[in-house]
XYZ file of C-alpha atoms in Angstrom:
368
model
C -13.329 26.534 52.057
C -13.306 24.402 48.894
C -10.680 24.514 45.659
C -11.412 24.262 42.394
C -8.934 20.868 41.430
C -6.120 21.458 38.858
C -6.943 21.299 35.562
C -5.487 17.829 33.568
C -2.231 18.783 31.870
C -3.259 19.075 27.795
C -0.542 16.556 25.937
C -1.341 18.228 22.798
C 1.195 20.107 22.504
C 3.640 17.177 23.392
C 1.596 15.490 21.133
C 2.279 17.832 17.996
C 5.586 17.845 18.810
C 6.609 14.172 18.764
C 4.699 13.959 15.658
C 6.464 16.819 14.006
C 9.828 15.068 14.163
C 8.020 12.089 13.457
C 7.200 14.019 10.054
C 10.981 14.872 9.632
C 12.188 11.312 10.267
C 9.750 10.099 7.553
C 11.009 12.773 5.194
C 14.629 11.774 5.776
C 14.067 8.614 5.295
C 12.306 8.550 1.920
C 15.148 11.574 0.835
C 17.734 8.777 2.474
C 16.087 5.937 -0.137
C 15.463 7.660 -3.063
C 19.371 8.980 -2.940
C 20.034 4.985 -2.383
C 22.399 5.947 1.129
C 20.588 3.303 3.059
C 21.971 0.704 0.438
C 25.127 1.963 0.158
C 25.337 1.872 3.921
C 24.118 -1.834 3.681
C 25.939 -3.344 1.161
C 29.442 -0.976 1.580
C 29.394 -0.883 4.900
C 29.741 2.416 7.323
C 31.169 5.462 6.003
C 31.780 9.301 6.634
C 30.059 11.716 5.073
C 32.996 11.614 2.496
C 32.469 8.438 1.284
C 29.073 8.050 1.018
C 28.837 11.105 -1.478
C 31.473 9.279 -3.567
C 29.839 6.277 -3.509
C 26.347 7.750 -4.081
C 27.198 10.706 -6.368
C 25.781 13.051 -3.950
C 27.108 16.338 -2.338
C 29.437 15.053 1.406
C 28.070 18.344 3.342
C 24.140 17.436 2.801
C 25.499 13.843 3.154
C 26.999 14.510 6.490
C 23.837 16.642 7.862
C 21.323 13.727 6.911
C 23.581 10.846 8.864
C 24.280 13.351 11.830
C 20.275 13.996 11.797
C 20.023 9.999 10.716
C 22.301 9.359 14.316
C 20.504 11.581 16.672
C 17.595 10.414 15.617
C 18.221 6.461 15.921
C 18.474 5.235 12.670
C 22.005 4.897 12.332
C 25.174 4.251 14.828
C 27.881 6.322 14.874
C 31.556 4.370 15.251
C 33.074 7.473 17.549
C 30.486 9.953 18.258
C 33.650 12.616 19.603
C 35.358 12.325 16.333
C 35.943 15.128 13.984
C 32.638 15.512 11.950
C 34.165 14.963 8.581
C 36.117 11.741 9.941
C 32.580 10.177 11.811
C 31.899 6.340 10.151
C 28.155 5.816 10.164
C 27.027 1.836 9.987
C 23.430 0.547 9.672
C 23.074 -1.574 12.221
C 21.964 -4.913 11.397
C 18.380 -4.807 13.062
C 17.235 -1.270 11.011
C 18.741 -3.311 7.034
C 15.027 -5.560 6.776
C 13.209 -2.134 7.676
C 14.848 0.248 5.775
C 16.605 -1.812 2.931
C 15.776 -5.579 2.688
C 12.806 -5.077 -0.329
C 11.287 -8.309 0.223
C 11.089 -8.161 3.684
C 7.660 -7.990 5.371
C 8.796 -5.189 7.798
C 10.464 -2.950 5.052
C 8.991 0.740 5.613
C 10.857 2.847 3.191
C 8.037 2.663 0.549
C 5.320 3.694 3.472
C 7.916 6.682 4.412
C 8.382 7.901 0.193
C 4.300 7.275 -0.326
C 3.512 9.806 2.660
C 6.021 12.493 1.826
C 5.013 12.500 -1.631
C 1.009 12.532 -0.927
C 1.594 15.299 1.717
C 3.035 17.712 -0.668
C -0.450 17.615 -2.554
C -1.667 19.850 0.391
C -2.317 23.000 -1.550
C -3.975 21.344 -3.933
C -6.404 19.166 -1.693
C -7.077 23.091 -0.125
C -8.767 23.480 -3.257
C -10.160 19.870 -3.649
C -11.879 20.008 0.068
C -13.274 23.281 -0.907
C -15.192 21.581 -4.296
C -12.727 23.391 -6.625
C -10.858 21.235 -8.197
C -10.014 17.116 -8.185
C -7.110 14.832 -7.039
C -6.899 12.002 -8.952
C -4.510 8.839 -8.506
C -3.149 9.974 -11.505
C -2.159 13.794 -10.204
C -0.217 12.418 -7.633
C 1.689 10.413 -10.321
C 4.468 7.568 -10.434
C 5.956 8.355 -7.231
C 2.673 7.720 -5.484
C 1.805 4.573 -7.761
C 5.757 3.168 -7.285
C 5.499 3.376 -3.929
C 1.944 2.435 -2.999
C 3.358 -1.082 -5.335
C 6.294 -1.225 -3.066
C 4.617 -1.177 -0.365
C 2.341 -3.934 -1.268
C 5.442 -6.289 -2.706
C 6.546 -8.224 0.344
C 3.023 -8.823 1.088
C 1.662 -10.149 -2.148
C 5.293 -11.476 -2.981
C 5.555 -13.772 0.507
C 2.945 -14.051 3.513
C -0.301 -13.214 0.855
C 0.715 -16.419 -1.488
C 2.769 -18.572 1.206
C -0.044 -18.572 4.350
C -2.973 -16.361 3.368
C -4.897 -17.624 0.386
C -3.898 -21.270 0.957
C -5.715 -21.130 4.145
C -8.779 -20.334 1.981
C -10.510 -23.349 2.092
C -10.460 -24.929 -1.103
C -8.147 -22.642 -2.745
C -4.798 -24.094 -2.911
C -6.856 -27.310 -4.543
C -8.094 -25.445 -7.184
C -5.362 -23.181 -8.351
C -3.216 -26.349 -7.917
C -4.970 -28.217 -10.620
C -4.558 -24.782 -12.968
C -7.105 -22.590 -11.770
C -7.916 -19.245 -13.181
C -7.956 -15.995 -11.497
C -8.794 -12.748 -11.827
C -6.730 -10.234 -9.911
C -9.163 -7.077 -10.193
C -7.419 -3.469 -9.557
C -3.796 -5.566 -10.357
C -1.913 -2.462 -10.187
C 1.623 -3.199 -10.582
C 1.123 -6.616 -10.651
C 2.345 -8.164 -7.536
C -0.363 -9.935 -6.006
C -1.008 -11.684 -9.854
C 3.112 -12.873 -9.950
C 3.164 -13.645 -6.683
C -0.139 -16.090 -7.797
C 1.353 -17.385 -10.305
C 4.388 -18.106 -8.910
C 3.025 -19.741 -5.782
C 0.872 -21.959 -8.094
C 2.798 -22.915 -11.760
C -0.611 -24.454 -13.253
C -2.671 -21.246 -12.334
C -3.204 -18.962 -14.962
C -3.759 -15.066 -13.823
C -5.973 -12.071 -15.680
C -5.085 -8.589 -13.984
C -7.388 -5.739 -14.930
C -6.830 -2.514 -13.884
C -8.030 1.055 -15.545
C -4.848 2.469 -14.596
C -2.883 2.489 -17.859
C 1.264 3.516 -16.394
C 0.228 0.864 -13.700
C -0.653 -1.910 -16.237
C 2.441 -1.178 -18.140
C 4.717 -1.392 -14.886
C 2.653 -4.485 -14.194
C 3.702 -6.098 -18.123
C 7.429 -4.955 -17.303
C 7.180 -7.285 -13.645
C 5.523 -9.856 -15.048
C 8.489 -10.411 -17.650
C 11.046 -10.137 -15.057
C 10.008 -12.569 -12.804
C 9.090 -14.828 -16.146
C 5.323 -15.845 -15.499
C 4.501 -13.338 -18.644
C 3.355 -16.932 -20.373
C 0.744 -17.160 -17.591
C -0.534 -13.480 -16.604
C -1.690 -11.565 -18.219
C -2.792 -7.652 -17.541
C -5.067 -5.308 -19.263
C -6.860 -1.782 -18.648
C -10.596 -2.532 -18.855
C -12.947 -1.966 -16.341
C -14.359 -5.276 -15.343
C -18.048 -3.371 -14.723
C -18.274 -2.990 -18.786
C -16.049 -5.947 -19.417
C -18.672 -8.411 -18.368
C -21.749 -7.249 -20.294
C -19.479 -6.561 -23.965
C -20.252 -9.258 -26.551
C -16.900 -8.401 -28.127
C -14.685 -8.459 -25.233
C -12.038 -10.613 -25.187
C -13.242 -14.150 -24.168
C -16.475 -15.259 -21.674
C -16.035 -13.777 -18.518
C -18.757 -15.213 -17.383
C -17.993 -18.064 -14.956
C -14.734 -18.358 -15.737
C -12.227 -18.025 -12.601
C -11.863 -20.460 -9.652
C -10.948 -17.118 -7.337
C -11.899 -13.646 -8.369
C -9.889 -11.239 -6.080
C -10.021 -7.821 -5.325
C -6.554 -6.528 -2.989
C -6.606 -2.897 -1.595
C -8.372 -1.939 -3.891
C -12.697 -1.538 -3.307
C -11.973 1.347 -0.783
C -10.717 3.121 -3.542
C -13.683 2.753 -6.308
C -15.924 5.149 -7.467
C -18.941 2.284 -7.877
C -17.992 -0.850 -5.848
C -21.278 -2.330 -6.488
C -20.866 -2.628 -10.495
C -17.488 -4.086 -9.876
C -18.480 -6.243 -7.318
C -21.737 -7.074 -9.474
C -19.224 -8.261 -12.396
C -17.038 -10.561 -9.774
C -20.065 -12.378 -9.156
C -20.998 -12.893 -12.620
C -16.965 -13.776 -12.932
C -16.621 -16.344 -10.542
C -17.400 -20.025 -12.142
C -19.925 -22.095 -9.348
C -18.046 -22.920 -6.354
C -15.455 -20.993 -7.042
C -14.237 -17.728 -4.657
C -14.813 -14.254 -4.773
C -12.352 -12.577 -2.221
C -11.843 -9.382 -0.956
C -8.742 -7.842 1.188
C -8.756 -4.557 2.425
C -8.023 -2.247 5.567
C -8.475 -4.125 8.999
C -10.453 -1.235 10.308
C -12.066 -0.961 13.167
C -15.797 -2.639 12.845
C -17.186 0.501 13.948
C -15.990 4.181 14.770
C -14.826 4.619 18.064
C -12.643 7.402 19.796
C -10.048 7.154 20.501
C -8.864 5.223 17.152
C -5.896 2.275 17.394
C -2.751 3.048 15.428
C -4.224 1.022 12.115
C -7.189 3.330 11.971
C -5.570 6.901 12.769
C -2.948 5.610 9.704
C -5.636 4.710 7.136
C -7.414 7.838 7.868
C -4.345 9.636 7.375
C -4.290 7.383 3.902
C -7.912 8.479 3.385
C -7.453 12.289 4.012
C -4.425 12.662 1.318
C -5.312 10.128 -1.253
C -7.811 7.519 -1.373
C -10.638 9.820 -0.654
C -9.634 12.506 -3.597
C -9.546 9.535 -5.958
C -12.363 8.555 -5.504
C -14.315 11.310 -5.539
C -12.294 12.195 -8.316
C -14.945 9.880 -10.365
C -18.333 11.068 -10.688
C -21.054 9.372 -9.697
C -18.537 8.232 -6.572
C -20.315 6.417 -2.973
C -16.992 8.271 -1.707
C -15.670 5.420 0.523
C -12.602 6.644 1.230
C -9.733 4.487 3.338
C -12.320 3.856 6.253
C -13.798 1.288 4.615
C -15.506 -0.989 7.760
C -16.897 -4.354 7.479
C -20.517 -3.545 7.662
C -20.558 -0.745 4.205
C -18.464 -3.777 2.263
C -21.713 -6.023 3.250
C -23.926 -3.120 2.125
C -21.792 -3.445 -1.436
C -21.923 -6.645 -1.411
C -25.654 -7.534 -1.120
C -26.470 -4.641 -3.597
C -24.101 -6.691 -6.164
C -26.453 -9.877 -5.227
C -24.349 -11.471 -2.868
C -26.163 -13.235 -0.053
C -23.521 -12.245 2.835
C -19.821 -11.229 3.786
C -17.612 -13.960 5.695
C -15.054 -12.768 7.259
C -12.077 -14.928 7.036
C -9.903 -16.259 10.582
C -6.741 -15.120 7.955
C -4.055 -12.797 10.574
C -2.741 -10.112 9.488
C -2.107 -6.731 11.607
C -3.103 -4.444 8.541
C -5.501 -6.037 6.053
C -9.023 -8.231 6.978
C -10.114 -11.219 4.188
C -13.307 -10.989 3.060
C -15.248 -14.114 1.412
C -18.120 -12.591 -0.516
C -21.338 -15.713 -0.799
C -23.816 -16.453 -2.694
């Protein structure tokens, strides 16, 4: 007599599940950071639910549900978890202030949690959009996608990008030391080109980017962090830049490092951009390229890093753009071998890619 073996148990359900709360936890905590509780928490120290509406100007009952949801959850402590719920204190503890708080810090996630919960809510729409019906551009989603997609990138571009990355570029931190000139292309907010130009005070920085409310968040940074004398920002695409007689100054050869961060994924035409950072790039000099450390080719299952950019890819980068016609539709997914494909249509000779560590991003060196 022979049996037929039990079947394996399906974790999908399990699965769903843990990512369901997962999807609650990231809501609270981008609800928790836009009503500033986190800081309050941090910088006033614990409180009940009491306190941290008066401090916050917020209502104490939805105060007390999110740090009793917080709590079970893991985010917070509670100082006497049998107390009477209006008299629980609620502190941050000191390991969760870099990830939820601390701005600057390389392992702050609150920008991460406010860019997915704002990007998920354009479901309805991308029914539409996936059915040919409409498009989702970056700028539908709007400033709470573009402020937090910035946010995200700040610690980066602010610290590791500038203080260990691009000086281990061979022959970079020479050049930009004896007042190179770059050209930060997609600059967005404007991060990567401060962070530049702080890192090297004889550098001189052009951002372009066709996003105009990102260009004028980018003008707003730059004064703040006073490099304004050195960088400078503007909304032309670099694709038509290069070949207008009247544009402002010769493009042509004219940067020691020509950089494109995050940002090729997310073009309509890469190849006319990357075309112009060729022409851009004075001899010698670098063109660079930094963008998702995807997997070099598509395998199943997918590591952590790749499920989350195609999660990226599904709600945003994709609909932008394809929200551009004629688009190559990269999308998020953007592996080494299609940026060589780009890249040797533009006239490059190869890709390099750089021995630079970093858990989320891969450095490209574009030659020739």
């Amino acid at each position: 007599m022979t049996t037929t073996p039990p079947a394996p148990q399906d974790d999908l359900p399990d699965r769903l599940l843990a990512a369901l709360l997962g999807a609650y936890e990231v809501a609270a905590v981008a609800l928790g950071d836009r009503l500033g509780w986190y800081r309050s928490l941090a910088d006033g120290g614990p409180a009940t639910a009491a306190e941290l509406a008066a401090r916050t100007d917020s209502d104490a009952r939805y105060a007390r549900e999110w740090l009793e949801h917080q709590a079970v959850s893991g985010y917070l402590d509670v100082a006497d978890v049998h107390a009477d719920p209006e008299s629980r204190r609620y502190p941050l503890p000191d390991a969760h202030r870099a990830v939820l708080v601390d701005e600057l810090d390389p392992g702050h996630m609150t920008p991460l949690a406010r860019f997915t919960s704002a990007v998920v809510r354009g479901v309805p729409a991308l029914t539409q959009v996936y059915r040919g019906r409409r498009t989702l551009s970056w700028a539908d989603l709007g400033d709470e996608v573009r402020d937090a997609q910035a946010a995200a990138n700040r610690p980066l571009f602010l610290g590791p990008l500038v203080d260990e990355l691009l000086p281990a570029v061979p022959g970079l931190d020479a050049a930009l030391s004896a007042g190179g000139r770059v050209a930060d292309i997609g600059c967005g907010h404007g991060w990567s080109a401060i962070g530049i130009a702080r890192r090297w005070p004889q550098a001189r920085v052009d951002g372009f980017d066709v996003d105009p409310p990102s260009v004028a968040r980018a003008h707003q940074h730059a004064e703040a962090a006073g490099v304004a004398d050195r960088v400078s920002f503007r909304t032309d695409d670099v694709a038509v830049l290069v070949d207008d007689p009247e544009g402002p100054g010769q493009l042509d050869g004219a940067f020691d490092l020509v950089a494109a961060f995050e940002c090729v994924h997310d073009l309509p035409q890469p190849v006319p951009v990357l075309r112009a950072m060729r022409r851009m790039v004075r001899p010698g000099g670098t063109v660079l390229v930094m963008d998702e450390a995807v997997a070099e080719e598509f395998t199943v299952p997918g590591s952590e890093v790749e499920r989350l950019m195609y999660g990226y890819s599904l709600f945003c980068c994709l609909p932008d753009g394809r929200a551009h016609e004629p688009s190559v539709a990269t999308g998020t997914v953007m592996r080494p071998g299609t940026l060589r494909t780009y890249a040797r249509a533009a006239g490059f000779a190869d890709v390099e890619v750089l021995p630079l560590d970093n858990d989320f991003f891969r450095f490209y060196r574009l030659v020739g």
